[in-house]
mmCIF file of N, CA and C in Angstrom:
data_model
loop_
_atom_site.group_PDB
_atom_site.id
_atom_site.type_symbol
_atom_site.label_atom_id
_atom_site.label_comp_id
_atom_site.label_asym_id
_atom_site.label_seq_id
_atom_site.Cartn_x
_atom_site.Cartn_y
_atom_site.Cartn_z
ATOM 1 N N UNK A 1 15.851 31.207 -72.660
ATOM 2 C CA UNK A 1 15.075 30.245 -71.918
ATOM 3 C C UNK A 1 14.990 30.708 -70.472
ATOM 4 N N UNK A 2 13.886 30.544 -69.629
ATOM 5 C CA UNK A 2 13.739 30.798 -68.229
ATOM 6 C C UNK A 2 12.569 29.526 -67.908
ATOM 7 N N UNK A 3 13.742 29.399 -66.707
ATOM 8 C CA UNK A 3 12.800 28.482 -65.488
ATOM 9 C C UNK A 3 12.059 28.999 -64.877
ATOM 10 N N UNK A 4 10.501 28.564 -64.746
ATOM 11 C CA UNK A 4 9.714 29.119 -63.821
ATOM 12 C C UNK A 4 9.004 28.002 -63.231
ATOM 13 N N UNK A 5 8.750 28.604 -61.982
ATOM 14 C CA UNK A 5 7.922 27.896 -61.062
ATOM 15 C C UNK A 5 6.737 28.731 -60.185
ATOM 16 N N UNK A 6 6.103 28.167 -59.320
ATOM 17 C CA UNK A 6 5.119 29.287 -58.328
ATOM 18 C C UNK A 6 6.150 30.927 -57.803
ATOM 19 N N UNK A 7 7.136 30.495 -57.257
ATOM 20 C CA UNK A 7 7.446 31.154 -56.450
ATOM 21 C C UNK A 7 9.573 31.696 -56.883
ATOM 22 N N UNK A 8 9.715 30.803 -58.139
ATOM 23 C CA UNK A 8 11.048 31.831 -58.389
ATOM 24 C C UNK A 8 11.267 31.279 -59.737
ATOM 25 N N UNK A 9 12.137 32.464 -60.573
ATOM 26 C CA UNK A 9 12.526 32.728 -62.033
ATOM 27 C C UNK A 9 13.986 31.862 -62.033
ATOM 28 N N UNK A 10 14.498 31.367 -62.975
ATOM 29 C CA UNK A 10 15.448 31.219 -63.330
ATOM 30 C C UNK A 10 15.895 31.323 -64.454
ATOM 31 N N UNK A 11 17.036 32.198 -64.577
ATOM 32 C CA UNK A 11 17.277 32.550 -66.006
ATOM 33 C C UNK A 11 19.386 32.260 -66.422
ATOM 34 N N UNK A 12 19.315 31.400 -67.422
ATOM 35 C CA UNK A 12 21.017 31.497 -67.707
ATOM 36 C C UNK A 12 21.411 32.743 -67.979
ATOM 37 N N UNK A 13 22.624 32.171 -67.277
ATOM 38 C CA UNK A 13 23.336 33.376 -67.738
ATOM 39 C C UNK A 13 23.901 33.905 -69.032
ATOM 40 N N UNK A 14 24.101 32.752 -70.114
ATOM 41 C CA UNK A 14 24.311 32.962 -71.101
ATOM 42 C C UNK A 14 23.496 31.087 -71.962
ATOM 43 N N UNK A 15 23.814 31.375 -73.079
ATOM 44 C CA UNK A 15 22.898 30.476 -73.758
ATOM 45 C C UNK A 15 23.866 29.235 -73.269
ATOM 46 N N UNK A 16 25.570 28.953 -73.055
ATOM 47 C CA UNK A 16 26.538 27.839 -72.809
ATOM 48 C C UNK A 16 26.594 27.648 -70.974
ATOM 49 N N UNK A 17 25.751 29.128 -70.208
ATOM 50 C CA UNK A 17 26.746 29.233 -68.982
ATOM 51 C C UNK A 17 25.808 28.041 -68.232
ATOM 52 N N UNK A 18 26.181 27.300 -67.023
ATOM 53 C CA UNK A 18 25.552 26.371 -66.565
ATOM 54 C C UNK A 18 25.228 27.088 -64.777
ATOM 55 N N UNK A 19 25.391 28.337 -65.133
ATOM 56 C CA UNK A 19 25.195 29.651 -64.248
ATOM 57 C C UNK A 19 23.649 30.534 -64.259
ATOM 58 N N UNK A 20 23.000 30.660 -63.489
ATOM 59 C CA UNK A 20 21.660 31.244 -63.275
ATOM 60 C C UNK A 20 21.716 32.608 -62.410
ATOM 61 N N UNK A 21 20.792 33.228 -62.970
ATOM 62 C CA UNK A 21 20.692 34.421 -62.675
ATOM 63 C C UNK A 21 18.557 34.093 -61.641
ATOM 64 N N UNK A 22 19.201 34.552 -60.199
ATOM 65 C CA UNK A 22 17.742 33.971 -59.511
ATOM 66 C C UNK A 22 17.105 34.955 -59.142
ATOM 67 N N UNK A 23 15.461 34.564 -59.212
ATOM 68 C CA UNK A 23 14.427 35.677 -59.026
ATOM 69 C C UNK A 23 13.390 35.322 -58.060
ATOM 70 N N UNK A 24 12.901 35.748 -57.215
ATOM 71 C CA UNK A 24 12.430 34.790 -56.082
ATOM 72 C C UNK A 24 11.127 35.796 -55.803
ATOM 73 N N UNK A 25 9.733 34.987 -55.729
ATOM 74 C CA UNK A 25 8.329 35.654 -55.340
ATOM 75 C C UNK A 25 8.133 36.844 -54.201
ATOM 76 N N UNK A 26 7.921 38.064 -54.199
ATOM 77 C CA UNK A 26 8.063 38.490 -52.892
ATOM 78 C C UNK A 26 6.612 39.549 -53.453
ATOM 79 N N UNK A 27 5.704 39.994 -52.025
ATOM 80 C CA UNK A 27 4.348 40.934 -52.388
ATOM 81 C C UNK A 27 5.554 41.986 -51.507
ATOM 82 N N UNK A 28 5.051 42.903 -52.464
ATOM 83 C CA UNK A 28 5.260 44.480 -52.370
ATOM 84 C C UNK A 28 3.955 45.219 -51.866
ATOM 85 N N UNK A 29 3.796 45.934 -50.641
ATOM 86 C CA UNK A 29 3.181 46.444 -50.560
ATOM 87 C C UNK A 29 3.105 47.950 -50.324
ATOM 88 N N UNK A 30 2.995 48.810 -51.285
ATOM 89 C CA UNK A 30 2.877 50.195 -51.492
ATOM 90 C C UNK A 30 2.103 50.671 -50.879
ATOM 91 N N UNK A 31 2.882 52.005 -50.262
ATOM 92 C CA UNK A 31 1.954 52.983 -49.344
ATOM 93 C C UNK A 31 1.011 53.739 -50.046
ATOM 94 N N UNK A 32 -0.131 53.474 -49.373
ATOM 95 C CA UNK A 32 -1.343 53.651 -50.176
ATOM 96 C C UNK A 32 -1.919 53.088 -51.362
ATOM 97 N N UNK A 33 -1.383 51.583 -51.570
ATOM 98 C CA UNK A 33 -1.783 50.772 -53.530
ATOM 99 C C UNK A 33 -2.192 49.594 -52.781
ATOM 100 N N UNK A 34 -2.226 48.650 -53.520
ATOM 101 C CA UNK A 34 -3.004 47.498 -52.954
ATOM 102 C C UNK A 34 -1.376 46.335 -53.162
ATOM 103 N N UNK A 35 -1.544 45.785 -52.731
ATOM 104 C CA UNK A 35 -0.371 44.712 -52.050
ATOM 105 C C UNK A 35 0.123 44.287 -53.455
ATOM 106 N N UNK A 36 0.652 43.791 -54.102
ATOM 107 C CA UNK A 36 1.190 43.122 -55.477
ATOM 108 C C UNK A 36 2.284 41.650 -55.052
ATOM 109 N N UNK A 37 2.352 40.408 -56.182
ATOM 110 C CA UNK A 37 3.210 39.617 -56.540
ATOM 111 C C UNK A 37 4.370 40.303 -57.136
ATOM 112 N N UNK A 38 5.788 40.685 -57.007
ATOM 113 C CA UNK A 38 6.344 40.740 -57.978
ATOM 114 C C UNK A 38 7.986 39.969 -57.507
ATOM 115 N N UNK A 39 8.538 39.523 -58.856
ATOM 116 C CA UNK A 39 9.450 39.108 -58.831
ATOM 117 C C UNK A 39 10.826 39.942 -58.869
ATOM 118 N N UNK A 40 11.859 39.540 -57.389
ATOM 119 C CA UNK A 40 12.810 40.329 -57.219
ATOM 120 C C UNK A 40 14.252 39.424 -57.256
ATOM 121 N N UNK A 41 15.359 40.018 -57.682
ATOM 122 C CA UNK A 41 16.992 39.314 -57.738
ATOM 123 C C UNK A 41 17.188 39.273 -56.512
ATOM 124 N N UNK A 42 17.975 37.637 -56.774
ATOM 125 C CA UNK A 42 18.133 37.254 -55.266
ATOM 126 C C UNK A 42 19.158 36.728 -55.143
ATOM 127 N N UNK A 43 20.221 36.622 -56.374
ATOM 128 C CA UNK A 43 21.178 36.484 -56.789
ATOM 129 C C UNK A 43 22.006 36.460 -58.610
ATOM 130 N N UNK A 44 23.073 36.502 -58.221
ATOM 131 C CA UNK A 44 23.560 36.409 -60.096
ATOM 132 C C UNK A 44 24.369 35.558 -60.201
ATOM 133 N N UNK A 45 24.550 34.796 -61.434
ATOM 134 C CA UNK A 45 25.613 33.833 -61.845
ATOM 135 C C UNK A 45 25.539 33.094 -60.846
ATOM 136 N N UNK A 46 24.696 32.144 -60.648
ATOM 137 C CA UNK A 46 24.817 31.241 -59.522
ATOM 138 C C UNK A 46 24.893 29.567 -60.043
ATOM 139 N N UNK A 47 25.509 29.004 -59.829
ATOM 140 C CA UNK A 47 25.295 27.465 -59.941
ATOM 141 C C UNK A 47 24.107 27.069 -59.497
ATOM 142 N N UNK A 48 23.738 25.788 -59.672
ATOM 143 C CA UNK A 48 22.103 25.391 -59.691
ATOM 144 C C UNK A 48 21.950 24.652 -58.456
ATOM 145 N N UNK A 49 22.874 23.834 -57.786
ATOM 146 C CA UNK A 49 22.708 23.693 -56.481
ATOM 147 C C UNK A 49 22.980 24.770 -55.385
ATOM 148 N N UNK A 50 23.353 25.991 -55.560
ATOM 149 C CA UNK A 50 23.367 27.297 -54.737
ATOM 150 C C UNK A 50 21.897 27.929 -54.874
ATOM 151 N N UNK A 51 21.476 27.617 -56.772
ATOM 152 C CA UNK A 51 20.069 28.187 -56.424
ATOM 153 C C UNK A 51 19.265 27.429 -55.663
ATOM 154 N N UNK A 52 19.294 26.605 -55.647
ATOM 155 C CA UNK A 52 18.488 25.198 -54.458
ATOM 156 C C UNK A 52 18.453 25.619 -53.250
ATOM 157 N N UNK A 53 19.404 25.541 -52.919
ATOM 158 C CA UNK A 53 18.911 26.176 -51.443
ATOM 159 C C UNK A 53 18.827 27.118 -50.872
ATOM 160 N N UNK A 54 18.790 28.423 -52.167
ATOM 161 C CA UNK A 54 18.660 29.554 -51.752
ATOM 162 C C UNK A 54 16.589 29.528 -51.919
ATOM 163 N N UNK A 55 16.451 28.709 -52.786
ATOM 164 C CA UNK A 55 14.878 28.439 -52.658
ATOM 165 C C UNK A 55 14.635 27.690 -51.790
ATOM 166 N N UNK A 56 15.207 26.669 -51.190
ATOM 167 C CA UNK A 56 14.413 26.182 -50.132
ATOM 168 C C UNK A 56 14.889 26.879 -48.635
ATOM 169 N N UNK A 57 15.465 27.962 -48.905
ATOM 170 C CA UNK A 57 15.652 28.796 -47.462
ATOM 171 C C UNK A 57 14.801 29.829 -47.636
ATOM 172 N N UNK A 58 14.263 30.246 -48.844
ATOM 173 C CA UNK A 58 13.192 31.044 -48.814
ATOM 174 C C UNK A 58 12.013 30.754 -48.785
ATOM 175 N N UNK A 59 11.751 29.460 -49.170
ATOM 176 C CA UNK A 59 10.658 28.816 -48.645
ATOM 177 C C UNK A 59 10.183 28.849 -46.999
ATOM 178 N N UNK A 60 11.694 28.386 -46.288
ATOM 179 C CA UNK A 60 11.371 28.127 -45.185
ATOM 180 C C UNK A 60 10.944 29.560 -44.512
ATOM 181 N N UNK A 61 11.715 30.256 -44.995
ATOM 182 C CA UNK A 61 11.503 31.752 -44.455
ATOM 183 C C UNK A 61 9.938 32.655 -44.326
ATOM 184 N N UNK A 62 9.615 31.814 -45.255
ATOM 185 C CA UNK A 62 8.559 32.736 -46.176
ATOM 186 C C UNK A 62 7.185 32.067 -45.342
ATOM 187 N N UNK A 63 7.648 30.550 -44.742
ATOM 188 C CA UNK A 63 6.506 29.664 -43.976
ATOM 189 C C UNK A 63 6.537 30.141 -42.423
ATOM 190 N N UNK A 64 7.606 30.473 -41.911
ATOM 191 C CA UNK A 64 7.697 30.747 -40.916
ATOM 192 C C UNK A 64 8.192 32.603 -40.062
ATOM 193 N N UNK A 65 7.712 33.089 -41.438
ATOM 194 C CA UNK A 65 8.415 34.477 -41.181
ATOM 195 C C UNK A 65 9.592 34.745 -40.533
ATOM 196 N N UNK A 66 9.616 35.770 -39.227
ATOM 197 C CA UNK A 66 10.384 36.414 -38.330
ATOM 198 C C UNK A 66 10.617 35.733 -37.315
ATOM 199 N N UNK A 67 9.560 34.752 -37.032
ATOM 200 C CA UNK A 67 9.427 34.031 -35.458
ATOM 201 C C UNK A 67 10.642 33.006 -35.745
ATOM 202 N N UNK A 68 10.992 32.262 -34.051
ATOM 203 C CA UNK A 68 11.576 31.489 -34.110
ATOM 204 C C UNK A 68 11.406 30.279 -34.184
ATOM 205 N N UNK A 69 12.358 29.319 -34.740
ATOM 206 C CA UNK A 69 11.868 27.927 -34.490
ATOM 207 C C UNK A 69 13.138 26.886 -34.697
ATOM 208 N N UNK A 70 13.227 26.185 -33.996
ATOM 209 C CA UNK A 70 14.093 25.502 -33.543
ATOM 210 C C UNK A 70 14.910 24.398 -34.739
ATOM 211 N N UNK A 71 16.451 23.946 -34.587
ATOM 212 C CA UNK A 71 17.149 23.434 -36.157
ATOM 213 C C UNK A 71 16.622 22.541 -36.541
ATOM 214 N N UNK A 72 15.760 21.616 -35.395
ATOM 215 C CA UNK A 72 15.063 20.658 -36.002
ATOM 216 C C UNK A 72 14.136 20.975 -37.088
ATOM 217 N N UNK A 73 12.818 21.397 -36.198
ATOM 218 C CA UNK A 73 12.087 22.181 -37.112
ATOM 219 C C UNK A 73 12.824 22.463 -38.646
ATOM 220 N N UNK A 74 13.812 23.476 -38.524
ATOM 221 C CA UNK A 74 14.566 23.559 -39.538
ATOM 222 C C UNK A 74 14.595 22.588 -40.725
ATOM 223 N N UNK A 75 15.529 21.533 -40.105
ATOM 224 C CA UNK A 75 16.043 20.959 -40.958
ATOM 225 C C UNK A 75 14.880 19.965 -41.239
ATOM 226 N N UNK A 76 13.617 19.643 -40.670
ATOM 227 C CA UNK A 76 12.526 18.710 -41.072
ATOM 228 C C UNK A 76 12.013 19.463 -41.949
ATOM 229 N N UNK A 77 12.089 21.225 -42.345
ATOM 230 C CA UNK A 77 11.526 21.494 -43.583
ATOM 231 C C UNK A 77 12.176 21.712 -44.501
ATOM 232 N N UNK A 78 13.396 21.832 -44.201
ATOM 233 C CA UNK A 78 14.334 21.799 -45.540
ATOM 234 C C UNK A 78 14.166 20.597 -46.491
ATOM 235 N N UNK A 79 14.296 19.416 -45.254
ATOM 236 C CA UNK A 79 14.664 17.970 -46.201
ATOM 237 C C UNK A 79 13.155 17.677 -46.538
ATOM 238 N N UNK A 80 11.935 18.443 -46.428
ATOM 239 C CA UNK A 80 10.569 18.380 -46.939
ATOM 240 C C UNK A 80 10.647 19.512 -48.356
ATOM 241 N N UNK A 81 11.098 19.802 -48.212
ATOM 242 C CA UNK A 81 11.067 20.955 -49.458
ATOM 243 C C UNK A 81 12.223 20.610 -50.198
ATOM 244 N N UNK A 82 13.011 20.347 -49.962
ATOM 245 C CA UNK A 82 13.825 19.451 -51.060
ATOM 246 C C UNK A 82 13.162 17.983 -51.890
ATOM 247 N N UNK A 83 12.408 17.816 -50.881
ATOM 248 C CA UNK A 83 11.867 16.137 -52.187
ATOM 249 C C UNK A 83 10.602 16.883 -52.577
ATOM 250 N N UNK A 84 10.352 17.957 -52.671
ATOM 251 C CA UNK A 84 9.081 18.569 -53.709
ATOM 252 C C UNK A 84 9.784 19.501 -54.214
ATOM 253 N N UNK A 85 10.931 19.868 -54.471
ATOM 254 C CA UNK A 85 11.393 20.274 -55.189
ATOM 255 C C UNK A 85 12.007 18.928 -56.436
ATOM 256 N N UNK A 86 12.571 17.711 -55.829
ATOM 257 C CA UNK A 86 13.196 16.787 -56.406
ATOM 258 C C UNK A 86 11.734 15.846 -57.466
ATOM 259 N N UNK A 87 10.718 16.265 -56.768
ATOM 260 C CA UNK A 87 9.334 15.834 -57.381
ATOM 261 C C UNK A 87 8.873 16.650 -58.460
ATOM 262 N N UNK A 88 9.284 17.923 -58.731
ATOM 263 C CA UNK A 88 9.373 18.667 -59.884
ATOM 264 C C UNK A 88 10.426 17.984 -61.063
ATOM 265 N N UNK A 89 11.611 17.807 -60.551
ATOM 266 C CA UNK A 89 12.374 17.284 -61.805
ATOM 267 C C UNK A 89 12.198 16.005 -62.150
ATOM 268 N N UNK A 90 11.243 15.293 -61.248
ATOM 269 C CA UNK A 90 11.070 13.593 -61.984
ATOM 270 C C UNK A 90 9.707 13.425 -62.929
ATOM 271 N N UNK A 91 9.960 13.327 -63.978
ATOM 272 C CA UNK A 91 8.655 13.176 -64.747
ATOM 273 C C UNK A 91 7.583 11.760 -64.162
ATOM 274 N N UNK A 92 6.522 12.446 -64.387
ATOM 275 C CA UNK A 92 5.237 10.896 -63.643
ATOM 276 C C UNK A 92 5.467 10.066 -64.899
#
């Protein structure tokens, strides 16, 4: 079984383990090829609230690149990307 979403894989670690193996969206762009989606490890054997916020820190990362921005900022997109993440696991 694997979890998927837009932007990361999740896969058990074993069919009993309650441990994930995480894969997270990143474009590759090759010298001289045209830019690509591909999915890269971003961790192993991880518990499912470690994968959480290793996705919503790559989220944030991924919105705001290299530049800086202040903990507020921060933390107003964390706790925004946590209830659309929490909006995925509630069925309508």
């Amino acid at each position: 079984m694997t979890i998927e979403e837009k932007d990361f894989r999740l896969t058990p670690v074993n069919e009993s383990s309650p441990m994930f193996d995480l894969e997270l969206l990143h474009i590759v762009r090759p010298k001289g090829g045209e830019p690509r989606e591909e999915f890269k490890i971003a961790g192993y054997g991880l518990p499912l609230d470690a994968v959480i916020k290793r996705i919503i820190s790559y989220r944030i990362q991924s919105k705001h690149g290299d530049g800086a921005i202040s903990l507020k900022k921060y933390l107003e997109d964390y706790k925004q990307i946590q209830k659309e993440i929490e909006k995925i696991c509630i069925p309508n």
